[in-house]
CSV table of C-alpha atoms and ligand atoms in Angstrom, one decimal:
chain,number,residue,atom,x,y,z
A,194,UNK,CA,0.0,0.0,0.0
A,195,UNK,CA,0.9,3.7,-0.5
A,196,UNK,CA,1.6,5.6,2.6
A,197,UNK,CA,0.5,9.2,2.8
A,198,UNK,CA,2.8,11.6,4.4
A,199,UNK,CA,1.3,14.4,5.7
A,200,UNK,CA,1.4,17.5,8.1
A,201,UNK,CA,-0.9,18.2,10.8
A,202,UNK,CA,-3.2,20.5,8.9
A,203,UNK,CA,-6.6,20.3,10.5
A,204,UNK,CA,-8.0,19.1,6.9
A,205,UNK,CA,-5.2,16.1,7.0
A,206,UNK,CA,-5.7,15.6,10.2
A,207,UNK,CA,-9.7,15.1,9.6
A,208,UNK,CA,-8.2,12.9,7.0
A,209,UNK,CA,-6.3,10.7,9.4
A,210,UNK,CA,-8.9,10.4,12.2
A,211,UNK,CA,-11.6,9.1,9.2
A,212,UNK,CA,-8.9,6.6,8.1
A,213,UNK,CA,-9.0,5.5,11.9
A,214,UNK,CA,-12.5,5.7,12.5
A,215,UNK,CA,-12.7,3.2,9.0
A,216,UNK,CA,-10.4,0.6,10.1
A,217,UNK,CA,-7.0,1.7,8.8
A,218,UNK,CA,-3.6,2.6,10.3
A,219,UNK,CA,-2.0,6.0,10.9
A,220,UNK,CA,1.4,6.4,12.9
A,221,UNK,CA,1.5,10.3,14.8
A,222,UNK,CA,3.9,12.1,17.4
A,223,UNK,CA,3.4,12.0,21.0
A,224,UNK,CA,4.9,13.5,24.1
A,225,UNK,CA,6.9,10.6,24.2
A,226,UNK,CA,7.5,8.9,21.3
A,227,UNK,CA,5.9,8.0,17.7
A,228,UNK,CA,2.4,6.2,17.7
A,229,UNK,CA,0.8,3.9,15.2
A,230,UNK,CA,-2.8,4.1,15.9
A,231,UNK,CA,-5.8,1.8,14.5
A,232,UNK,CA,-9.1,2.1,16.3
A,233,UNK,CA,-9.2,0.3,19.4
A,234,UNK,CA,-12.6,-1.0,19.1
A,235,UNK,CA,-11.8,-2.8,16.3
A,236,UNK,CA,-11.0,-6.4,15.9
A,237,UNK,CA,-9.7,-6.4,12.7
A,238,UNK,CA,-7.6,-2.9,13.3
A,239,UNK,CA,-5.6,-4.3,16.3
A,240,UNK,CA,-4.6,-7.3,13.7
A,241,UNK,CA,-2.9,-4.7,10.8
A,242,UNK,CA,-1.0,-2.9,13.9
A,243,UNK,CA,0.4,-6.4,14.7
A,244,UNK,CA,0.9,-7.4,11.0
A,245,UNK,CA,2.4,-4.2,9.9
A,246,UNK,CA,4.6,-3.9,13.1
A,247,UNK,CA,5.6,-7.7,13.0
A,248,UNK,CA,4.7,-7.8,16.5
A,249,UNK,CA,3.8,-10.9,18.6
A,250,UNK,CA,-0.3,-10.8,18.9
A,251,UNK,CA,0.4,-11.7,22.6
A,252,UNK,CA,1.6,-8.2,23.5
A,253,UNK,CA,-1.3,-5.9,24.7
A,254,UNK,CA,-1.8,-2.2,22.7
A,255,UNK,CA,-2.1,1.0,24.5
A,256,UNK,CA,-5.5,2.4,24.1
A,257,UNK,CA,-5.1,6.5,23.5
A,258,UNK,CA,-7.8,8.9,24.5
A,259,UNK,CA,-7.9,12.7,24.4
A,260,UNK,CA,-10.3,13.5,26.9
A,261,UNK,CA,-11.0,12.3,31.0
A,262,UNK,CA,-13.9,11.4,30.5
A,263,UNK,CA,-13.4,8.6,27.3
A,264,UNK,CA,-12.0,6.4,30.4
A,265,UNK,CA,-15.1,5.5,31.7
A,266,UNK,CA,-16.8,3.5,29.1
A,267,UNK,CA,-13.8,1.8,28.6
A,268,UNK,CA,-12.8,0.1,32.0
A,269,UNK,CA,-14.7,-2.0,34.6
A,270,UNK,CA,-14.0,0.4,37.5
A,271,UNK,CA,-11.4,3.4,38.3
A,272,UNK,CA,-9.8,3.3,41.8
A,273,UNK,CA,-9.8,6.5,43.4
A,274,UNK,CA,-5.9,6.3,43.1
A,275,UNK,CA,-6.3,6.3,39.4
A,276,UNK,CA,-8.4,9.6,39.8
A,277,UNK,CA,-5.6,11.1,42.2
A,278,UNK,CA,-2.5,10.1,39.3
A,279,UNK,CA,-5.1,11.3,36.4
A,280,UNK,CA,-5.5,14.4,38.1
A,281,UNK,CA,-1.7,15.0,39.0
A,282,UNK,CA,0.0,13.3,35.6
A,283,UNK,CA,-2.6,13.7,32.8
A,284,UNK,CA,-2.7,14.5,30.2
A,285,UNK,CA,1.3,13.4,30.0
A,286,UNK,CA,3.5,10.8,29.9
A,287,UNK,CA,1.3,8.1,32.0
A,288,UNK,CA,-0.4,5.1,30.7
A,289,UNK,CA,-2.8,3.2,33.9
A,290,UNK,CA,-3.9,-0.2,33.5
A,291,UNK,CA,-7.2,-1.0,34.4
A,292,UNK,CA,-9.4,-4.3,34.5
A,293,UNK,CA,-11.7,-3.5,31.2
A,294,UNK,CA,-15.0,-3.0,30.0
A,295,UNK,CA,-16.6,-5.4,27.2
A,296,UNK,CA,-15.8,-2.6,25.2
A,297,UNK,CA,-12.7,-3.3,24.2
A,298,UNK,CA,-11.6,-6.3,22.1
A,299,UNK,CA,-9.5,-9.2,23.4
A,300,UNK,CA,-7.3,-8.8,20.3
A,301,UNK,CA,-6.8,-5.3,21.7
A,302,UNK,CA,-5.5,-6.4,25.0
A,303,UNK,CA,-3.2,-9.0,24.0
A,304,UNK,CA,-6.7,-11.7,25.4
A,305,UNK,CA,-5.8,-9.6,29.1
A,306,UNK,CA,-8.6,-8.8,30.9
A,307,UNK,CA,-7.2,-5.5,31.8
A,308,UNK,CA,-6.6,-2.7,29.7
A,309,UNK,CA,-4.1,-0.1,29.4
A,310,UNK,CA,-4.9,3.5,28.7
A,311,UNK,CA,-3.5,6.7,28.4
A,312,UNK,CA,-4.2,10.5,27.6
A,313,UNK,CA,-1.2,11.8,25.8
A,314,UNK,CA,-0.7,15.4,26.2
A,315,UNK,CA,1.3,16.2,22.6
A,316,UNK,CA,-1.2,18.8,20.8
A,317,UNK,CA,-1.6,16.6,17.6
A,318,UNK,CA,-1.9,13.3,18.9
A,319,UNK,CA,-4.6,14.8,21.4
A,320,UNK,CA,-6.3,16.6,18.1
A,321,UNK,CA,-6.0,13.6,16.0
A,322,UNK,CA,-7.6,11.5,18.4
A,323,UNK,CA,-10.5,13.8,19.1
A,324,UNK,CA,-11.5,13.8,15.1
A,325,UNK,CA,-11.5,10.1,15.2
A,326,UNK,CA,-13.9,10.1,17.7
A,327,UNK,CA,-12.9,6.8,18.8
A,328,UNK,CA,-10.4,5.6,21.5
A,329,UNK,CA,-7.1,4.6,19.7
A,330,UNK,CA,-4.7,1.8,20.1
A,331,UNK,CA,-1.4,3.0,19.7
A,332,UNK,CA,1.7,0.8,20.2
A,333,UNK,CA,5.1,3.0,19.4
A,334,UNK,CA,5.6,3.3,15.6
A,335,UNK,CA,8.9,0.8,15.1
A,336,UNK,CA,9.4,-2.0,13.4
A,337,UNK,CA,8.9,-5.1,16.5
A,338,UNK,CA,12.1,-5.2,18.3
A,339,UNK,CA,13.9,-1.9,17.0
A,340,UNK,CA,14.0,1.2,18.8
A,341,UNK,CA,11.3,3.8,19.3
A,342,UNK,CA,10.7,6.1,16.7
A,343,UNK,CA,11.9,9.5,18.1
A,344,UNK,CA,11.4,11.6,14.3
A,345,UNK,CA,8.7,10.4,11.3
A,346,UNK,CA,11.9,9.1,9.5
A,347,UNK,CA,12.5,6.2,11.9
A,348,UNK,CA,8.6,5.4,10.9
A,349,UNK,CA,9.3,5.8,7.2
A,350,UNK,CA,12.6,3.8,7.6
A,351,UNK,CA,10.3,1.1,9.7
A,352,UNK,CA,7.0,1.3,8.1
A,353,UNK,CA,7.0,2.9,4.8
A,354,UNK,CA,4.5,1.2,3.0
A,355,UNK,CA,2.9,-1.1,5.2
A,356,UNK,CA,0.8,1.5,7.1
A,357,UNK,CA,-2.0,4.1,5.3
A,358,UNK,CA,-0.4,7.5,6.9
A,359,UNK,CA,1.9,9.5,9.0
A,360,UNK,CA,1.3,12.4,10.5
A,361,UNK,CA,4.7,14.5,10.1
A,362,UNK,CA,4.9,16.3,13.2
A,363,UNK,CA,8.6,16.7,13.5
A,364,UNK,CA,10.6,16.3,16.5
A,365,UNK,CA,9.3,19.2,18.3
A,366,UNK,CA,7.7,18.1,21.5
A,367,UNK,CA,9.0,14.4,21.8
A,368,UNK,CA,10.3,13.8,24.9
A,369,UNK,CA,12.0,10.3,23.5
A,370,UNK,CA,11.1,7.8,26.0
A,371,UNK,CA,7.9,5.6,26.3
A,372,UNK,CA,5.4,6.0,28.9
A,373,UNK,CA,5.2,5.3,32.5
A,374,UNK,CA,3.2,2.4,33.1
A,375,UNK,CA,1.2,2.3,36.6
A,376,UNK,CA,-0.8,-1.1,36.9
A,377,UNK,CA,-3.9,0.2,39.6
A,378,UNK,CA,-5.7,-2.7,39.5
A,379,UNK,CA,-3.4,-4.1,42.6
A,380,UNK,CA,-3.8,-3.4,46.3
A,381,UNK,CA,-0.6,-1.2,45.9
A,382,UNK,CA,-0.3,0.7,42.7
A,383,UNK,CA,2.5,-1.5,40.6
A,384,UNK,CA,5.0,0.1,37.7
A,385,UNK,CA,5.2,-1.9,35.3
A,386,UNK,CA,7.6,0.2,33.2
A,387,UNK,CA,9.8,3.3,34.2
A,388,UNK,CA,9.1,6.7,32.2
A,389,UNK,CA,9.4,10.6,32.8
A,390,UNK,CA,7.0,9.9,35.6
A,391,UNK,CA,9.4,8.8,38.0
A,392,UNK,CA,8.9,6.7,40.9
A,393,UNK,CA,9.3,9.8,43.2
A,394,UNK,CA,6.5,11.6,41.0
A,395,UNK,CA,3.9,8.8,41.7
A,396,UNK,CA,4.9,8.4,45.5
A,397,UNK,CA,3.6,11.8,46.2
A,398,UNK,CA,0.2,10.2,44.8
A,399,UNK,CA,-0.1,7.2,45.8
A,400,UNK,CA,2.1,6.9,49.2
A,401,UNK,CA,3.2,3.6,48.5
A,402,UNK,CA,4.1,2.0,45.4
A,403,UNK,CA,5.0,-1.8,44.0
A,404,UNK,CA,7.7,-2.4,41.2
A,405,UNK,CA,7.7,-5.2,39.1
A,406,UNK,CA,11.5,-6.6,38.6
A,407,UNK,CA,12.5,-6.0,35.5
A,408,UNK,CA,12.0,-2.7,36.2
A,409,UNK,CA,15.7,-1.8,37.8
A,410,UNK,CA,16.9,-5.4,36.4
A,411,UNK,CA,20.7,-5.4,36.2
A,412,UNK,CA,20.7,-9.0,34.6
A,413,UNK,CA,18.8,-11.3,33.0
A,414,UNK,CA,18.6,-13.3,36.4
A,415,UNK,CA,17.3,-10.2,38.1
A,416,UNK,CA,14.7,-9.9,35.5
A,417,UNK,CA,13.5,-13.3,36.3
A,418,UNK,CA,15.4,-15.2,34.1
A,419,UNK,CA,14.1,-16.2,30.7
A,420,UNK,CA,10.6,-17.9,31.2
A,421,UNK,CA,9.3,-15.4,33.5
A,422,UNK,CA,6.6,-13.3,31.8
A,423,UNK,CA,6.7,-9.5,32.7
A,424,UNK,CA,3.3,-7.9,34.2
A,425,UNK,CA,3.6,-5.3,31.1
A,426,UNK,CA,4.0,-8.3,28.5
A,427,UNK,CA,6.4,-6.4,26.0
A,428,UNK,CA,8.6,-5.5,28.6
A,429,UNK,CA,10.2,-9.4,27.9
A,430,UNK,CA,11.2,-9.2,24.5
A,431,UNK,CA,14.8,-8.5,23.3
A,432,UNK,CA,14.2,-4.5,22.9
A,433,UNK,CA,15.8,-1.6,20.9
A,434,UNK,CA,19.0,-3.5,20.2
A,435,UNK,CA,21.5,-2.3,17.5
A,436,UNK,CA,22.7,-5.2,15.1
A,437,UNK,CA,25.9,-5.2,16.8
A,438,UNK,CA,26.5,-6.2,19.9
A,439,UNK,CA,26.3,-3.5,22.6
A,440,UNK,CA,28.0,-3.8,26.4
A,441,UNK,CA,27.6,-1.5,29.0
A,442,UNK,CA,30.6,0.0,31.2
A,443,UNK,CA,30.3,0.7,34.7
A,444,UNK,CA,32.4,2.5,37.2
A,445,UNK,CA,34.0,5.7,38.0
A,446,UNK,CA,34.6,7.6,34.8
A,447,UNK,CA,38.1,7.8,34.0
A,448,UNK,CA,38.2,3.4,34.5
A,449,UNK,CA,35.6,3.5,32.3
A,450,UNK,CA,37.2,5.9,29.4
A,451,UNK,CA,40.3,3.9,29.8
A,452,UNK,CA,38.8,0.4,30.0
A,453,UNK,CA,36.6,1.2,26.5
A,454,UNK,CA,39.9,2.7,24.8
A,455,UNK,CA,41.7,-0.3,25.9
A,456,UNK,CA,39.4,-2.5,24.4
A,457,UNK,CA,38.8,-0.4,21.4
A,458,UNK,CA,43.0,-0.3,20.2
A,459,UNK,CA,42.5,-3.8,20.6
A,460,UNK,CA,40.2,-4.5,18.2
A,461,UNK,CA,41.1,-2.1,15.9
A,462,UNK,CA,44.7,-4.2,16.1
A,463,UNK,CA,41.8,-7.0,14.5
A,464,UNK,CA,41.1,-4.7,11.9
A,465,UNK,CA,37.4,-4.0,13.7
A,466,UNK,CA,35.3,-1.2,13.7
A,467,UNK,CA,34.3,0.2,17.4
A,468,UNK,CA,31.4,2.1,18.3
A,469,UNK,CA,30.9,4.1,21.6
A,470,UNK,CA,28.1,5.4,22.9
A,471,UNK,CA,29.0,8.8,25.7
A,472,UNK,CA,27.8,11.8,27.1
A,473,UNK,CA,28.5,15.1,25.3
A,474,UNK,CA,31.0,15.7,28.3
A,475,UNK,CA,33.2,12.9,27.7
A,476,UNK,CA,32.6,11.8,24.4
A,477,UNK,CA,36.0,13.9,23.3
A,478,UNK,CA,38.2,11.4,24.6
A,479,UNK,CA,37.5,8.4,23.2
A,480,UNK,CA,39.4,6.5,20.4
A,481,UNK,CA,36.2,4.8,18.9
A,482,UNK,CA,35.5,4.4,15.5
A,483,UNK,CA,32.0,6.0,15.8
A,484,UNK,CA,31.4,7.9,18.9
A,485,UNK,CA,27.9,9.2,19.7
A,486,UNK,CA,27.3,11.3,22.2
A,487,UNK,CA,23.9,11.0,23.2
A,488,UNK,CA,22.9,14.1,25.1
A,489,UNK,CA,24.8,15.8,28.3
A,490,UNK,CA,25.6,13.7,31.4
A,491,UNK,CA,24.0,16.6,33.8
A,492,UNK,CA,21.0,17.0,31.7
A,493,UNK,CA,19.2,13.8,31.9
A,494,UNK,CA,16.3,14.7,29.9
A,495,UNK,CA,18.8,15.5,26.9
A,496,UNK,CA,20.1,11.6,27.6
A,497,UNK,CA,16.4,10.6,26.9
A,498,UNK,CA,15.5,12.7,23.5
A,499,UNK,CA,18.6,11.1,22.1
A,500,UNK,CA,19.1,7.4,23.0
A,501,UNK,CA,16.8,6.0,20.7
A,502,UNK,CA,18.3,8.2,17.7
A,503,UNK,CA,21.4,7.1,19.0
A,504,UNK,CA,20.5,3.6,18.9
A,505,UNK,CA,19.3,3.4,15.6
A,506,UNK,CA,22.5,5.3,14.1
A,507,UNK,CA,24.4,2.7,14.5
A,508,UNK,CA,22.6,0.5,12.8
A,509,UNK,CA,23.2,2.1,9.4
A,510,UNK,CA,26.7,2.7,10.6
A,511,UNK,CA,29.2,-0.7,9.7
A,512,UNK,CA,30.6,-1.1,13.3
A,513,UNK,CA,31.3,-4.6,14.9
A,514,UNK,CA,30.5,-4.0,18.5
A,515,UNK,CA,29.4,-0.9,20.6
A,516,UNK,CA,30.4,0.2,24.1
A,517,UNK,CA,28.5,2.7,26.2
A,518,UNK,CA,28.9,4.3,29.1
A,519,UNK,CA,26.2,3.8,31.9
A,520,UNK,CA,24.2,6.5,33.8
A,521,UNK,CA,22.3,7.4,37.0
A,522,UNK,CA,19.7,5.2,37.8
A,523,UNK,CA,17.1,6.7,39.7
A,524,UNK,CA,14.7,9.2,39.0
A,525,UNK,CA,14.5,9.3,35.0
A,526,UNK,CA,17.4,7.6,34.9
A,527,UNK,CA,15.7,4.5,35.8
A,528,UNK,CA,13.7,4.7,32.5
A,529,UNK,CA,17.4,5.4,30.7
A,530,UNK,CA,19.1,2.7,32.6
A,531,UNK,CA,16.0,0.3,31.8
A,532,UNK,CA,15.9,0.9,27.9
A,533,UNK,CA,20.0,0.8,28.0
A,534,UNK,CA,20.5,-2.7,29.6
A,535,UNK,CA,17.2,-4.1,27.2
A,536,UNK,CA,19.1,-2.7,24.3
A,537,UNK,CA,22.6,-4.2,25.2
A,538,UNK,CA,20.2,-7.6,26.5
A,539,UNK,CA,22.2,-7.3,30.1
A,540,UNK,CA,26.0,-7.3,29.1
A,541,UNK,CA,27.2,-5.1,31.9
A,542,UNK,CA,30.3,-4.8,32.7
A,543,UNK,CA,31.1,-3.6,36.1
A,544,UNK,CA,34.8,-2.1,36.6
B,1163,TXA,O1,4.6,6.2,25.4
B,1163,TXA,C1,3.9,5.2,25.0
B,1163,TXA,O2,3.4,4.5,25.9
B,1163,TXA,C2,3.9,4.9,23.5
B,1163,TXA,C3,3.1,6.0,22.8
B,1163,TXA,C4,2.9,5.7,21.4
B,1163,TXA,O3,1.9,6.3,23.5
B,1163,TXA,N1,3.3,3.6,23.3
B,1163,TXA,C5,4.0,2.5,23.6
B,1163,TXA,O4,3.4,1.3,23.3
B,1163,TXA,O5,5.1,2.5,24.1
B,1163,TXA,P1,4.1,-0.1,23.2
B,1163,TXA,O6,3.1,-1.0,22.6
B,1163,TXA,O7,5.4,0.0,22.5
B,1163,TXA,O8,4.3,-0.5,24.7
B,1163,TXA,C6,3.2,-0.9,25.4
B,1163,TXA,C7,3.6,-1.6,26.7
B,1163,TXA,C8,4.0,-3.0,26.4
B,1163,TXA,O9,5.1,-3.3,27.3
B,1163,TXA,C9,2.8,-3.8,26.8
B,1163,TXA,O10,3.1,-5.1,27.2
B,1163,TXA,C10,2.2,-2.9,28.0
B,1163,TXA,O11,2.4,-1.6,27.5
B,1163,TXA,N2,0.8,-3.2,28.2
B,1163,TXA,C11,-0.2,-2.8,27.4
B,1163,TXA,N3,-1.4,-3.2,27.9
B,1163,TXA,C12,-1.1,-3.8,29.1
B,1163,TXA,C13,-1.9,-4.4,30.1
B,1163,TXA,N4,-3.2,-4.6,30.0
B,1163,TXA,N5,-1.3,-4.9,31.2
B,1163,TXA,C14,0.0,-4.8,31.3
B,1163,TXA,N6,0.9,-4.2,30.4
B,1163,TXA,C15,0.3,-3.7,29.3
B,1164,MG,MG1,7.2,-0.4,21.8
């Protein structure tokens, strides 16, 4: 099929909600990162995200609305907890996972009983969205398995022709990581995922808060090992990972430059191309093929914007393995540190 590239006029956008309303697929920008949306009442439209994305059918969608009060139909009851993190976080980067209403497809939720929605709070996703009229399933816009799509080329480079539009919003406004995920269905509100809505951010809600384990995992072991199942299902497949293979490099700084450089001479001596992944700070000093730095060390939020761009670079650059440095790992670092070790599958190296 031909995709249709287009700008968020209000006439495309009136475009793009009818071609959700229909049936069809259209990827847009959020807060955090690229969308592909299909209407999440639909069946059949949940099956085209999963075809076109090559994603397991077992993984649940994110269901998208642009108003409060689109919730209701849609779940089976909202805690009062929900109402207090609604109020404080939405519209923003927080998806909630609720047990759901008959309203919403199994083939929508992965055959979960729960659902997981959010209110994003990006202007065109909201807009879109509204002109649909109809709450929208939205995984991120990437080919299954690669990284987020951060800029509408990573959806062309992913999805050109295999979805009916994208909605060219540019990078403006995209934050870089995916959402928070809060599961309230529990006792004690659980995260499921790490995000820009840090753990500290929802404690001042909720007073108390669970965290599934392969949410700080530093290993494979710590994430369960390999048959345990995640409470947010996608959070157990291989994620985000360049073609080559990527280890992270722990300890105080100047170990880790010199422990990376070391390595890097060394396989250079092989006649191999190195790859490093740094902050702007310290990315001067290293010997690296490629170096990338991905935002500044004391600006976390610059960190998030550019890891997935960063991760995806190296893909189209011929390198034959990658080193990274590591970074904080609380507050949003968590999210960072969490997306880092899925992309380098756990090889940590601890100096
Ligand atoms: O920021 C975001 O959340 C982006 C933008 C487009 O909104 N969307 C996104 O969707 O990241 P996706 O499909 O890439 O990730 C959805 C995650 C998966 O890990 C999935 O398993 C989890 O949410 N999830 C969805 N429904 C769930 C449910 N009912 N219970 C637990 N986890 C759920
Ligand atoms: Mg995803």
């Amino acid at each position: 099929m031909e995709t249709k590239l287009w700008l968020p006029t209000t006439e495309n956008l009136k475009s793009a909600g009818k071609i959700l309303r229909d049936g069809g697929t259209v990827a847009f920008p959020t807060e955090t990162v690229y969308g592909l949306g299909a209407n999440a009442l639909m069946p059949d439209a949940a099956k085209k995200i999963y075809l076109a994305k090559g994603r397991p059918s077992d993984n649940p969608l994110i269901v998208h609305i642009s108003d409060f009060s689109e919730l209701e139909p849609l779940v089976a009851e909202i805690p009062p907890v929900a109402y207090r993190l609604a109020e404080a976080y939405w519209a923003g980067p927080l998806t909630m996972v609720f047990k759901k209403s008959s309203l919403i497809p199994l083939e929508t939720t992965g055959g979960l009983d729960t659902v997981a929605v959010r209110f994003p709070a990006h202007p065109v996703a909201r807009e879109l969205i509204r002109l649909a009229g109809v709450p929208i399933a939205a995984p991120s816009a990437n080919a299954s398995g690669r990284p987020s799509p951060t800029a509408t080329e990573h959806v062309i480079e992913d999805l050109n022709g295999r979805i009916d539009a994208i909605i060219d919003g540019g990078r403006e406004g995209v934050m870089g990581l995916e959402s928070t995920i809060v599961d309230v269905t529990t006792p004690t509100p659980t995260l499921l995922r790490p995000g820009f809505i840090t753990p500290e951010m929802l404690l001042k809600v909720t007073g108390e808060l669970e965290t599934d384990r392969v949410v700080a995992a530093k290993s494979v072991q710590e994430a369960g090992g390999e048959g345990y199942v995640p409470r947010a299902p996608g959070m157990k497949y291989r994620h985000y990972a360049p073609r080559s293979p990527l280890t992270l490099v722990s300890g105080s700084g100047e170990k880790v430059i010199s422990y990376i450089n070391e390595k890097t001479v060394a396989l250079q001596k092989e006649g191999k191309r190195v790859g490093v992944i740094a902050a702007a700070e310290t990315a001067p000093r290293y010997l690296g093929d490629e170096v990338k730095a991905v935002g500044l060390r004391t600006r976390e939020d610059t960190i998030a914007k550019g890891l997935f761009d960063t991760l995806r670079a190296f893909d189209s650059l011929k390198v034959d393995a990658i080193f990274s440095e590591v970074f904080f790992d609380n507050g949003l670092g968590l999210a960072i540190m969490n997306r880092l070790l899925k992309a380098a599958g756990y090889s940590l190296m601890i100096l």
